[in-house]
XYZ file of C-alpha atoms in Angstrom:
739
model
C -1.713 17.679 -67.594
C 0.994 20.344 -67.907
C -0.603 21.760 -71.014
C -3.913 22.114 -69.201
C -2.276 23.734 -66.169
C -0.671 26.496 -68.270
C -4.077 27.524 -69.635
C -5.732 27.545 -66.211
C -5.891 30.179 -63.521
C -3.546 29.927 -60.548
C -4.286 31.020 -56.998
C -1.731 31.322 -54.196
C -2.785 31.787 -50.609
C -3.480 30.411 -47.145
C -6.303 28.031 -46.236
C -8.504 29.935 -43.815
C -11.251 27.352 -43.270
C -11.938 23.760 -44.321
C -15.696 23.520 -44.930
C -15.844 19.866 -46.028
C -13.366 17.034 -46.602
C -13.980 13.449 -47.719
C -11.124 11.256 -46.494
C -12.060 8.419 -48.850
C -11.539 10.314 -52.114
C -9.869 13.579 -51.069
C -12.719 15.798 -52.273
C -12.694 19.014 -50.212
C -14.267 22.441 -49.974
C -12.277 25.225 -48.319
C -11.861 28.987 -48.160
C -8.569 30.421 -49.387
C -7.198 33.833 -48.445
C -5.293 34.703 -51.598
C -2.072 36.695 -51.801
C -4.220 39.533 -53.227
C -6.322 39.592 -50.037
C -9.445 38.024 -51.566
C -11.335 35.115 -49.994
C -12.190 32.419 -52.555
C -14.077 29.134 -52.118
C -12.069 26.209 -53.528
C -13.684 22.884 -54.497
C -12.050 19.731 -55.840
C -9.725 16.873 -54.944
C -7.429 18.297 -52.261
C -6.540 15.419 -49.929
C -5.317 16.175 -46.396
C -6.001 19.888 -46.778
C -5.632 21.737 -43.459
C -6.282 25.207 -42.141
C -3.190 27.380 -42.041
C -1.539 25.734 -45.040
C -0.077 27.784 -47.853
C -1.036 26.335 -51.224
C -0.893 26.993 -54.955
C -3.981 25.818 -56.826
C -4.598 25.585 -60.580
C -8.101 25.418 -62.018
C -10.944 27.580 -63.243
C -13.695 29.739 -61.823
C -17.203 28.291 -62.083
C -20.611 29.526 -60.974
C -22.613 27.169 -58.791
C -26.423 27.653 -58.954
C -26.677 27.627 -55.139
C -23.259 28.606 -53.783
C -22.239 31.116 -56.434
C -18.716 31.739 -57.684
C -16.180 29.008 -56.828
C -12.724 27.975 -57.938
C -12.705 24.376 -59.226
C -9.269 22.909 -58.470
C -7.619 20.606 -61.004
C -4.176 20.419 -59.349
C -2.724 21.883 -56.201
C 0.560 21.998 -54.300
C 1.267 22.563 -50.640
C 3.933 25.159 -49.959
C 5.984 24.698 -46.820
C 5.814 27.753 -44.517
C 9.095 29.647 -44.844
C 9.273 31.701 -41.619
C 9.239 30.706 -37.954
C 5.931 32.508 -37.411
C 4.376 30.754 -40.397
C 5.674 27.371 -39.234
C 4.284 28.017 -35.748
C 0.888 29.031 -37.151
C 0.763 25.951 -39.351
C 1.665 23.488 -36.588
C -0.623 25.213 -34.075
C -3.589 24.683 -36.420
C -3.632 20.941 -35.738
C -2.619 20.038 -39.288
C -0.209 17.442 -37.896
C -1.866 15.012 -35.503
C -0.372 15.105 -32.016
C 0.835 18.709 -32.192
C -1.209 21.420 -30.495
C -0.331 25.096 -29.905
C 1.816 24.440 -26.795
C 3.776 21.567 -28.369
C 4.139 23.548 -31.583
C 5.703 26.448 -29.714
C 8.199 24.127 -27.985
C 9.171 22.459 -31.281
C 9.666 25.753 -33.164
C 11.625 27.297 -30.262
C 13.970 24.305 -30.345
C 14.382 23.682 -34.079
C 13.380 27.022 -35.700
C 13.668 26.843 -39.504
C 14.881 23.221 -39.287
C 11.516 22.104 -37.839
C 10.186 20.472 -41.009
C 13.499 18.723 -41.648
C 13.319 17.215 -38.141
C 9.676 16.179 -38.558
C 10.446 14.501 -41.858
C 13.828 12.867 -41.211
C 14.333 12.674 -37.435
C 10.932 12.608 -35.696
C 12.460 10.599 -32.843
C 14.335 13.766 -31.776
C 10.996 15.209 -30.664
C 11.082 12.902 -27.628
C 13.784 15.229 -26.194
C 11.092 17.892 -25.757
C 9.338 17.819 -22.362
C 5.890 16.258 -22.640
C 6.621 14.348 -25.880
C 7.079 10.602 -25.371
C 8.869 8.326 -27.810
C 5.497 6.918 -28.904
C 4.020 10.375 -29.451
C 7.116 11.432 -31.398
C 6.676 8.417 -33.665
C 2.978 9.199 -34.227
C 3.804 12.848 -35.038
C 6.379 11.674 -37.577
C 3.855 9.334 -39.179
C 1.263 12.105 -39.429
C 3.748 14.515 -40.993
C 4.910 11.824 -43.433
C 1.288 11.235 -44.399
C 0.720 14.939 -45.011
C 3.780 15.548 -47.113
C 4.010 12.072 -48.568
C 0.658 12.859 -50.160
C 2.076 16.164 -51.394
C 5.006 14.341 -53.015
C 2.691 11.790 -54.630
C 0.406 14.496 -56.039
C 3.403 16.389 -57.417
C 4.980 13.299 -58.970
C 1.773 11.867 -60.424
C 0.230 15.018 -61.841
C 1.835 14.436 -65.258
C 0.348 10.928 -65.465
C -2.815 10.691 -63.377
C -5.660 12.836 -62.139
C -5.993 13.821 -58.466
C -8.434 11.028 -57.587
C -6.135 8.317 -58.924
C -3.186 9.929 -57.165
C -5.118 9.591 -53.903
C -5.602 5.878 -54.632
C -1.870 5.492 -55.258
C -1.045 7.162 -51.961
C -3.557 5.054 -50.042
C -2.132 1.850 -51.536
C 1.604 2.599 -51.426
C 1.829 5.028 -48.509
C 4.048 8.080 -47.894
C 7.017 6.467 -49.633
C 5.038 5.919 -52.827
C 7.274 8.046 -55.045
C 10.425 6.114 -54.098
C 8.576 2.815 -54.540
C 7.326 3.848 -57.984
C 10.744 5.041 -59.101
C 12.288 1.726 -58.054
C 9.611 -0.330 -59.859
C 6.890 1.624 -61.690
C 5.144 -1.618 -62.623
C 3.970 -2.037 -59.062
C 1.273 0.463 -60.089
C -0.490 -1.982 -62.424
C -0.196 -4.786 -59.871
C -1.527 -3.004 -56.825
C -3.551 0.044 -57.838
C -6.991 -0.605 -59.397
C -7.560 1.456 -62.512
C -3.923 1.518 -63.657
C -3.061 -0.822 -66.514
C 0.274 -1.941 -67.896
C 0.332 0.784 -70.566
C -0.006 3.559 -67.988
C 2.640 2.029 -65.720
C 4.878 1.642 -68.765
C 4.600 5.351 -69.557
C 5.605 6.195 -65.977
C 8.534 3.779 -66.305
C 9.767 5.470 -69.488
C 9.659 8.860 -67.756
C 11.961 7.638 -64.974
C 14.391 5.981 -67.362
C 13.375 2.308 -67.225
C 14.526 0.574 -70.431
C 12.385 -1.762 -72.506
C 14.639 -4.741 -71.631
C 14.264 -4.188 -67.881
C 13.483 -7.435 -66.059
C 10.779 -5.703 -64.002
C 9.143 -4.473 -67.197
C 9.224 -7.847 -68.905
C 7.959 -9.676 -65.806
C 5.119 -7.157 -65.480
C 4.303 -7.535 -69.180
C 4.149 -11.328 -68.920
C 1.922 -11.065 -65.870
C -0.271 -8.553 -67.667
C -0.785 -10.991 -70.563
C -1.671 -13.759 -68.094
C -4.003 -11.666 -65.951
C -5.625 -9.969 -68.949
C -6.426 -13.355 -70.438
C -7.720 -14.543 -67.077
C -10.086 -11.585 -66.721
C -11.128 -11.225 -70.385
C -11.011 -14.798 -71.676
C -11.232 -16.880 -68.508
C -7.894 -18.649 -68.959
C -6.163 -19.964 -65.831
C -2.906 -20.545 -67.712
C -1.493 -19.803 -71.164
C 0.525 -22.373 -73.157
C 4.134 -21.259 -73.395
C 4.109 -21.329 -77.207
C 1.194 -18.853 -77.214
C 2.342 -16.697 -74.323
C 5.814 -15.776 -75.585
C 4.837 -14.275 -78.982
C 1.871 -12.474 -77.397
C 4.139 -10.970 -74.731
C 6.684 -9.982 -77.383
C 4.005 -8.124 -79.339
C 3.320 -6.110 -76.196
C 6.917 -5.631 -75.052
C 8.967 -5.657 -78.272
C 12.091 -6.957 -76.548
C 12.576 -10.292 -78.315
C 11.321 -13.773 -77.479
C 14.694 -14.942 -76.126
C 14.736 -12.141 -73.566
C 11.144 -12.952 -72.535
C 12.021 -16.630 -72.071
C 15.079 -15.677 -70.021
C 13.080 -13.439 -67.662
C 10.287 -15.999 -67.440
C 12.747 -18.702 -66.413
C 14.292 -16.384 -63.838
C 10.914 -15.508 -62.320
C 9.821 -19.164 -62.311
C 12.825 -19.886 -60.093
C 11.706 -17.196 -57.644
C 8.107 -18.490 -57.645
C 6.640 -15.434 -59.397
C 5.372 -17.677 -62.221
C 4.764 -21.421 -62.390
C 5.712 -23.569 -65.377
C 3.798 -26.858 -65.497
C 4.584 -29.720 -67.862
C 1.357 -31.395 -68.960
C 0.877 -33.670 -71.974
C 4.307 -32.659 -73.290
C 3.184 -29.013 -73.310
C 4.370 -26.273 -70.990
C 1.735 -24.202 -69.223
C 2.514 -20.817 -67.688
C 0.540 -19.755 -64.603
C 0.726 -16.835 -62.268
C 1.706 -18.257 -58.900
C -1.660 -17.162 -57.471
C -3.816 -19.014 -60.000
C -1.664 -22.139 -59.895
C -1.936 -22.241 -56.112
C -5.708 -21.854 -56.307
C -6.186 -24.532 -58.972
C -3.971 -27.023 -57.134
C -5.725 -26.336 -53.839
C -9.169 -26.853 -55.390
C -8.130 -30.249 -56.802
C -6.598 -31.298 -53.472
C -9.534 -30.161 -51.339
C -12.243 -31.649 -53.559
C -10.405 -34.963 -53.589
C -10.027 -34.848 -49.821
C -13.732 -34.106 -49.348
C -14.751 -36.857 -51.750
C -12.676 -39.448 -49.897
C -14.723 -39.107 -46.693
C -17.491 -41.694 -46.339
C -21.009 -40.848 -45.131
C -22.783 -44.238 -45.043
C -26.562 -44.274 -44.990
C -28.516 -47.534 -44.896
C -30.594 -48.239 -48.009
C -33.702 -49.024 -45.957
C -33.276 -45.846 -43.939
C -32.832 -43.759 -47.067
C -35.841 -45.323 -48.790
C -37.945 -44.543 -45.721
C -36.762 -40.931 -45.665
C -37.534 -40.454 -49.370
C -40.996 -42.038 -49.031
C -41.757 -39.823 -46.042
C -40.792 -36.735 -48.062
C -42.977 -37.890 -50.969
C -45.975 -38.264 -48.650
C -45.371 -34.821 -47.096
C -45.227 -33.167 -50.519
C -47.871 -35.257 -52.223
C -45.611 -36.328 -55.086
C -43.715 -39.354 -56.376
C -40.165 -38.647 -57.477
C -39.226 -39.617 -61.011
C -36.338 -42.106 -61.415
C -33.617 -39.522 -62.050
C -34.932 -37.290 -59.280
C -34.806 -40.179 -56.824
C -31.279 -41.046 -57.969
C -30.256 -37.413 -57.415
C -31.675 -37.393 -53.882
C -29.849 -40.631 -53.070
C -26.597 -39.306 -54.538
C -26.750 -36.061 -52.579
C -27.445 -37.823 -49.272
C -24.827 -40.583 -49.594
C -21.875 -38.754 -51.184
C -19.484 -36.181 -49.788
C -19.288 -34.292 -53.110
C -22.319 -34.393 -55.400
C -23.136 -32.583 -58.656
C -26.706 -31.935 -59.827
C -27.275 -30.477 -63.263
C -30.196 -30.000 -65.624
C -32.078 -27.445 -67.673
C -35.264 -25.515 -66.887
C -38.414 -27.461 -66.068
C -36.569 -30.668 -65.109
C -37.402 -30.498 -61.419
C -34.132 -29.289 -59.881
C -36.026 -27.195 -57.326
C -38.170 -30.184 -56.300
C -35.044 -32.290 -55.823
C -33.252 -29.620 -53.821
C -36.221 -29.236 -51.471
C -36.249 -33.002 -50.908
C -32.493 -33.078 -50.276
C -32.787 -30.255 -47.732
C -35.718 -31.934 -45.955
C -33.982 -35.322 -45.700
C -30.623 -33.942 -44.564
C -32.338 -31.852 -41.882
C -34.307 -34.910 -40.752
C -30.925 -36.641 -40.354
C -29.965 -33.877 -37.919
C -27.452 -32.159 -40.195
C -26.835 -28.400 -40.250
C -27.115 -26.887 -43.754
C -25.810 -23.700 -45.377
C -27.221 -22.547 -48.723
C -25.337 -20.149 -50.985
C -25.098 -18.754 -54.513
C -22.596 -16.530 -56.363
C -24.789 -13.408 -56.670
C -27.386 -11.623 -54.587
C -30.086 -12.247 -57.185
C -29.243 -15.966 -57.377
C -29.207 -16.245 -53.562
C -32.595 -14.537 -53.358
C -34.029 -16.941 -55.943
C -32.574 -19.919 -54.089
C -34.115 -18.692 -50.823
C -37.540 -18.455 -52.450
C -37.255 -21.878 -54.096
C -35.852 -23.715 -51.064
C -38.005 -22.003 -48.469
C -35.063 -21.070 -46.283
C -32.295 -18.467 -46.234
C -29.553 -18.609 -48.825
C -26.624 -16.203 -48.703
C -24.180 -14.969 -51.277
C -20.903 -16.856 -51.052
C -19.112 -13.670 -49.999
C -21.574 -12.997 -47.211
C -21.446 -16.599 -45.995
C -17.653 -16.411 -45.857
C -17.922 -13.148 -43.861
C -15.991 -10.895 -46.178
C -13.939 -8.107 -44.614
C -10.685 -6.212 -45.050
C -7.267 -6.587 -43.510
C -5.287 -3.675 -42.099
C -3.673 -3.146 -45.502
C -7.091 -2.891 -47.152
C -6.800 -6.321 -48.804
C -9.964 -8.402 -49.102
C -10.103 -11.275 -46.629
C -12.690 -13.763 -45.452
C -13.243 -14.515 -41.778
C -14.177 -18.055 -42.727
C -11.170 -20.148 -43.764
C -9.189 -23.201 -42.628
C -8.671 -21.721 -39.180
C -12.298 -20.659 -38.819
C -14.324 -23.026 -41.020
C -18.045 -22.924 -41.668
C -20.081 -24.688 -39.002
C -22.424 -26.368 -41.484
C -22.369 -30.115 -42.085
C -23.608 -29.608 -45.641
C -22.870 -26.760 -48.062
C -25.353 -26.481 -50.949
C -24.346 -24.099 -53.741
C -26.668 -23.068 -56.573
C -25.649 -21.599 -59.966
C -22.364 -23.483 -59.733
C -21.609 -22.863 -63.418
C -21.040 -19.178 -62.539
C -18.358 -19.804 -59.917
C -14.835 -18.918 -60.990
C -11.577 -20.221 -59.598
C -11.074 -17.378 -57.086
C -14.480 -17.831 -55.459
C -14.237 -21.641 -55.387
C -10.818 -21.406 -53.768
C -12.144 -19.121 -51.032
C -15.205 -21.313 -50.451
C -13.298 -24.595 -50.254
C -10.865 -23.124 -47.757
C -13.808 -22.600 -45.417
C -15.391 -26.062 -45.804
C -14.462 -28.643 -43.181
C -13.048 -31.893 -44.554
C -15.880 -33.783 -42.850
C -18.613 -31.738 -44.548
C -20.689 -32.616 -47.583
C -20.581 -30.342 -50.638
C -23.508 -30.276 -53.092
C -23.204 -28.248 -56.303
C -26.247 -27.393 -58.441
C -25.975 -25.837 -61.868
C -26.792 -25.923 -65.554
C -23.783 -27.261 -67.409
C -25.031 -25.921 -70.743
C -24.889 -22.266 -69.731
C -21.991 -19.946 -70.437
C -18.802 -20.304 -68.370
C -18.059 -17.916 -65.473
C -17.194 -14.299 -66.145
C -13.961 -14.758 -64.152
C -11.118 -17.214 -64.695
C -11.665 -20.955 -64.736
C -14.430 -23.401 -65.633
C -14.725 -25.160 -62.289
C -18.165 -26.776 -62.577
C -17.555 -28.017 -66.128
C -14.100 -29.345 -65.175
C -15.612 -31.204 -62.221
C -18.279 -32.740 -64.472
C -15.805 -33.697 -67.201
C -13.366 -35.287 -64.744
C -15.892 -38.067 -63.929
C -14.463 -37.927 -60.437
C -17.685 -37.162 -58.586
C -21.170 -38.661 -58.425
C -23.322 -36.679 -60.848
C -26.962 -36.732 -61.905
C -28.242 -34.793 -64.907
C -32.006 -34.237 -64.870
C -33.416 -34.387 -68.403
C -37.161 -35.100 -68.184
C -39.355 -32.032 -68.703
C -42.363 -32.194 -66.418
C -45.917 -31.705 -67.659
C -46.443 -28.256 -66.144
C -43.150 -27.026 -67.615
C -44.105 -28.486 -71.004
C -46.806 -25.838 -71.212
C -44.134 -23.114 -71.238
C -42.570 -22.421 -74.591
C -39.683 -20.758 -72.771
C -38.833 -24.199 -71.346
C -39.662 -26.093 -74.534
C -37.571 -23.821 -76.739
C -34.665 -23.788 -74.267
C -34.452 -27.573 -74.503
C -34.810 -27.439 -78.274
C -31.836 -25.086 -78.419
C -29.864 -27.433 -76.199
C -30.589 -30.389 -78.481
C -29.598 -28.396 -81.550
C -33.187 -28.132 -82.812
C -34.766 -24.937 -84.117
C -37.242 -23.124 -81.879
C -41.012 -23.087 -82.283
C -41.764 -19.421 -82.983
C -45.308 -19.472 -84.350
C -47.396 -19.699 -81.157
C -48.966 -16.283 -80.558
C -50.815 -17.253 -77.370
C -47.752 -18.542 -75.524
C -45.110 -16.994 -73.272
C -42.595 -16.944 -76.146
C -42.907 -14.359 -78.928
C -40.941 -13.687 -82.083
C -41.246 -10.294 -83.788
C -39.685 -10.478 -87.249
C -37.907 -7.291 -88.374
C -36.088 -6.657 -91.640
C -33.251 -4.444 -90.421
C -31.233 -3.662 -87.307
C -32.779 -0.171 -87.212
C -36.289 -1.663 -87.143
C -35.190 -4.146 -84.469
C -33.902 -1.347 -82.249
C -36.998 0.819 -82.715
C -39.267 -2.111 -81.837
C -37.301 -2.816 -78.652
C -37.481 0.847 -77.637
C -41.253 0.856 -78.249
C -41.698 -2.356 -76.240
C -39.762 -1.016 -73.253
C -41.023 2.553 -73.264
C -44.723 2.079 -74.056
C -46.135 -1.217 -75.317
C -45.229 -3.558 -72.422
C -45.845 -0.973 -69.651
C -49.258 -0.163 -71.122
C -50.361 -3.765 -71.567
C -48.757 -5.547 -68.600
C -47.953 -2.749 -66.139
C -44.238 -3.588 -66.074
C -41.207 -1.437 -66.827
C -37.458 -1.655 -67.245
C -37.228 -0.939 -63.517
C -39.381 -3.823 -62.280
C -39.638 -6.602 -64.841
C -38.267 -5.910 -68.328
C -34.648 -6.662 -69.180
C -33.118 -6.345 -72.628
C -30.340 -8.930 -73.070
C -28.117 -8.764 -76.125
C -25.216 -10.995 -77.186
C -22.803 -8.153 -77.922
C -21.767 -4.701 -76.768
C -21.226 -3.569 -80.355
C -23.484 -2.973 -83.315
C -26.712 -1.049 -83.787
C -28.530 -3.418 -81.398
C -25.597 -3.936 -78.999
C -25.711 -2.753 -75.403
C -23.869 0.518 -76.063
C -26.246 1.758 -78.767
C -29.377 0.299 -77.146
C -28.643 1.874 -73.772
C -28.300 5.268 -75.426
C -31.633 4.874 -77.232
C -33.463 3.414 -74.230
C -32.141 6.083 -71.859
C -33.305 8.804 -74.244
C -36.788 7.266 -74.438
C -37.280 6.242 -70.793
C -35.204 8.722 -68.783
C -34.541 11.768 -70.992
C -32.758 14.926 -69.821
C -34.782 17.097 -67.459
C -34.128 20.287 -65.491
C -35.322 18.332 -62.444
C -32.690 15.603 -62.873
C -28.984 16.127 -62.280
C -26.590 14.304 -64.551
C -22.889 13.618 -64.975
C -20.791 12.566 -67.937
C -18.895 9.349 -67.244
C -16.869 6.818 -69.300
C -20.043 5.122 -70.556
C -21.749 8.341 -71.684
C -24.041 10.380 -69.454
C -25.564 9.151 -66.227
C -28.559 10.926 -64.711
C -30.826 10.579 -61.731
C -33.318 7.785 -62.350
C -31.022 5.750 -64.618
C -30.743 1.984 -64.415
C -27.064 1.055 -63.991
C -24.875 -1.999 -63.515
C -21.643 -2.545 -61.594
C -19.205 -4.108 -64.086
C -16.443 -5.352 -61.772
C -16.208 -6.778 -58.277
C -15.490 -4.009 -55.793
C -15.344 -5.298 -52.235
C -14.570 -1.821 -50.907
C -17.837 -0.006 -51.663
C -19.753 0.612 -48.436
C -23.536 0.245 -48.414
C -26.383 0.627 -45.951
C -29.820 -0.986 -45.802
C -32.222 -0.024 -43.011
C -30.351 -1.093 -39.850
C -27.713 -3.085 -41.725
C -24.337 -1.972 -43.060
C -21.822 -3.805 -45.190
C -19.431 -3.500 -48.093
C -19.071 -4.938 -51.567
C -20.913 -4.313 -54.823
C -20.260 -6.998 -57.395
C -19.968 -7.584 -61.110
C -23.498 -7.781 -62.548
C -25.326 -6.046 -59.681
C -28.057 -3.759 -61.075
C -29.205 -0.591 -59.343
C -30.913 2.769 -59.842
C -29.401 6.229 -59.495
C -31.077 8.004 -56.580
C -29.144 11.260 -56.660
C -26.079 12.927 -58.126
C -24.186 15.471 -56.013
C -21.897 17.484 -58.267
C -20.652 19.549 -55.319
C -19.531 16.508 -53.347
C -18.618 14.630 -56.557
C -20.605 11.551 -55.604
C -23.491 9.418 -56.867
C -25.941 7.510 -54.646
C -27.257 4.240 -56.075
C -29.872 1.795 -54.822
C -28.837 -1.832 -55.437
C -31.937 -3.826 -54.487
C -32.257 -1.968 -51.183
C -28.526 -1.528 -50.595
C -27.732 2.190 -50.797
C -24.152 2.736 -52.000
C -22.231 5.944 -52.597
C -19.756 6.288 -55.489
C -17.342 9.160 -55.894
C -16.875 10.409 -59.438
C -13.509 8.642 -59.805
C -15.377 5.305 -59.525
C -17.864 5.892 -62.327
C -15.763 3.822 -64.731
C -17.077 0.806 -62.764
C -20.644 1.522 -63.916
C -22.594 1.081 -67.139
C -26.156 1.854 -68.116
C -28.200 -1.321 -67.709
C -31.382 -0.878 -69.730
C -29.654 -3.415 -71.994
C -27.015 -5.849 -70.725
C -24.947 -8.607 -72.306
C -25.818 -12.266 -71.902
C -22.633 -12.758 -69.897
C -23.687 -10.107 -67.389
C -27.138 -11.706 -67.032
C -25.820 -15.019 -65.699
C -27.280 -16.097 -62.380
C -30.266 -13.790 -62.753
C -33.828 -14.242 -63.934
C -36.178 -11.520 -65.122
C -39.937 -11.397 -65.543
C -39.683 -10.424 -69.203
C -36.614 -10.756 -71.410
C -36.179 -9.123 -74.824
C -33.390 -10.379 -77.100
C -32.403 -8.658 -80.361
C -31.380 -11.024 -83.155
C -28.986 -9.123 -85.394
C -25.648 -9.706 -87.073
C -22.710 -9.391 -84.732
C -19.329 -11.051 -84.153
C -19.394 -14.664 -85.433
C -17.653 -15.868 -82.262
C -20.790 -14.862 -80.329
C -23.146 -16.787 -82.616
C -23.160 -19.837 -80.337
C -25.784 -22.255 -79.049
C -24.922 -21.946 -75.366
C -25.073 -18.146 -75.529
C -28.615 -18.245 -76.952
C -29.583 -20.942 -74.442
C -28.276 -18.873 -71.522
C -30.165 -15.793 -72.733
C -33.479 -17.627 -73.201
C -33.276 -19.303 -69.768
C -33.093 -15.872 -68.074
C -36.837 -15.331 -68.735
C -39.382 -16.303 -66.076
C -42.738 -15.221 -67.536
C -42.226 -13.874 -71.056
C -39.565 -14.182 -73.752
C -39.539 -11.847 -76.769
C -37.146 -12.269 -79.701
C -36.914 -9.343 -82.111
C -35.121 -9.378 -85.455
C -33.821 -11.928 -87.938
C -34.902 -15.561 -87.421
C -31.894 -16.754 -89.431
C -29.601 -15.461 -86.688
C -31.229 -17.806 -84.155
C -30.783 -20.722 -86.569
C -27.099 -19.892 -87.049
C -26.595 -19.813 -83.275
C -28.372 -23.141 -82.733
C -26.290 -24.759 -85.484
C -23.056 -23.554 -83.864
C -22.275 -25.757 -80.851
C -18.744 -24.413 -80.509
C -17.837 -24.074 -76.834
C -15.638 -21.275 -75.568
C -12.071 -22.547 -75.221
C -10.615 -21.977 -71.780
C -7.159 -23.009 -70.681
C -7.718 -24.693 -67.335
C -5.877 -27.575 -65.711
C -8.395 -28.557 -63.038
C -9.949 -31.454 -64.947
C -6.564 -33.101 -65.484
C -5.534 -32.494 -61.879
C -8.733 -34.191 -60.704
C -8.345 -37.083 -63.152
C -4.673 -37.669 -62.388
C -4.748 -36.857 -58.679
C -2.096 -38.807 -56.774
C -2.406 -37.093 -53.412
C 0.761 -35.027 -53.814
C-alpha cells in the first residue's frame, strides 16, 4: 500500500460539500477545496466524511464519461483542525452528532484548542455547559469516537487492507479497534469476514507478536479446525492429525501446540473428547451443536404419538380413494411410520414415489387436526417442495425468522423461548443440511412435535460441516423407510433408470437416441468444451427454445481443468454474453463480471438486503443463482436478481460471487434444472466417485446430456468410495445415555 501511495497524487484541502455517502460500505462522493484554491470532485471509500473537514487524499485523476474529471481516492486521512476558528467551523457543520452551531460556540469558548482532547477523553465534561445534559454529552462523545475511531482504523490498516475491508473492521470492532487488534491481532480472522489467518498473522508480526504466542497458536489451531469444517466438512479433527497439521502452519513445535491446546481446553475454547480410545478435538461451538442435536433428537424420539391401527388403516384407505391410487407396500409402511413416530426418516432415489408418499402424509396428518410446517435448505428446494406438496414450503432460515442482533450477529426469532407453532415439521432435501442449520432448527422445535426428514442418502454430503442425515440413518436410532421400487411412469425416463443403475454400481445405458438421456462422445477435452459451448449458445436454444438463463445448467465435477467451471465459465461467457459498449462490466476475483451475466453466491451471507415487489428481507445463500441487472461504477455497486429478489452488492463483496454458466456438482445440490449438461473429462481422482455422478445426474428434470469420454463415467461408477467426514453424531446417538 505504501509503495502505491508514493506513486499517486496527493490532495490536501477542506470538504466543501458531500454529494453522496453510502453508510454501509463508506463509498462517498464529495467536493474538495484544495490548498491551491481548486475545487475537485473526490470519489472512493471515504467513510464518515463530513463537510468542513480537512483531509489529505491519495489517488489518481480519472475521466468519467458523464461527470468528467474526478479524483479517485485510494487512501485518505482526516486532519484535525488546528485553530479555534477551524475547530468552530468543523463542529458547527454538524460533523459530530449532537453539536450544532450554538453548542459548538459554547464548547470552543470553554475549551479552545483543548476541545478535541475533551471530546475524545473527557466527553462527560461537556455536561458542565448550559444546555448539554449528561446523556447528550455521552452521545456527543460516542459520535466523536466513531468519527475519529474510524480515522485511526483507516490509518492503522492501510498497510494491510484496502479501505472497504477497513470499514468492515471498524464496523465489527468499533472505535477501539486499533487497541483491540494490537492486543490480539488474531481477533481479525475470528470476527471479520474476508480476513484469514495468514492476513491476521502478518498484522501480528508487524506489532511484534512472536510465533510462540499463545494467542497465535490458539488462533492457528482454530483455523485448522474451522478450515477443515468449511472445506472438508469435518466437525472434529483427531488429535494425532491435528497437531502435525497445525505445526506445519505455525512452525512452533508440536509440544508447544499440545501445551496451548491443553490450556485452551481448560478454558472451554476447545473441547477434547475421548472416543474409542482416540482423542477428538472440537471447537467449542461445533461440539455444543453436535451434542445438542443428539440430545434433542433423542428427546423428540422418546415422545409417544399413539394412533390406532384401525384408525390409521381407514385414513390411508380414504387417501387412496381420494387420489385414485393404491400405495405400494413400502409406500404404505412409510406413511404409517411418519404418522406414528415422533422422528421419521424417508429416503429413496428418483422415481420411487417420495412425492406421492409426502402428499399422503400431509393429507393424513391434516385430517388428524395437526398443524404442519414444510421447509427445505434452499430457496429452489423449498419452491420445488411447494409445487410437489401443493402447499407452501419455506426455507429453513425464513421459517426460523432470521434476523440480526444489535451487534450484527445472525439470530433466529424462533428458538427454545419462541418455538415453532407447528405440530409437525417436514423437511425435504435433508441430506443437504449441515450441523449449524440442524442445530438452529432443532432449537425451535417443541419437544412434543413430530419431525419428518426426507432425503436421498446416496447424494453428496452437505457443503457445510457435518453429515447429519447420514449419521441419523447409520445410527439405527430412528424409524426409517427407504423407497426402492421404480414406478412404471418413471421407468420410461432414462434419467431415472440410469440414476438407479449408477447407484447399484451398474454402467449406464447410453445408446438410446430417442430418450431424455443423451451421450455425445468426444475424443478430447477441447472437443468436449467446444460441444458444450455450441449446445448452450446455439443448438439447444434453437431446437428447444431454452437458454442458460431459463433451463440449461452445465454441471461439472471440478473447478479445474479444461472442462472445469473456471475455464467453462470463461468460454460460455464469451459466447453467450460477450463484451459490448452497451454493457458495463467490472473485474472481480473470478475474472470479469458484466451486465447480463449469470452468477452464483458462493457463501452464506445473511447480511445482504434484498427487495421483491412489496417484500423486503436479508440473506443470500451459498448456491443461490442470479443475473446481473446493472453495474454502477460510480457508486461501486452491482444489482443482481436472485429469482425475483433484487440484491445490491458493493464492489468489496464481489469475492462472494462466481460466474454460474457452469457450476460444480456440490453447488448444484438441492436444485433441479430442466436440462443438465455434464462434461466427462479427466480430473482429480478423488472426484471420480459414484455418488458425485449420481448427484449430478439426478439434478436433471427433462433432459440429461453427457459430453466426453465414456470411460470416465465407468471409472466413477466403479468407485464407491464415500467422502470421509469426521463427525461424532452417529456415536452420540448410538451411545446416548441421557447425560
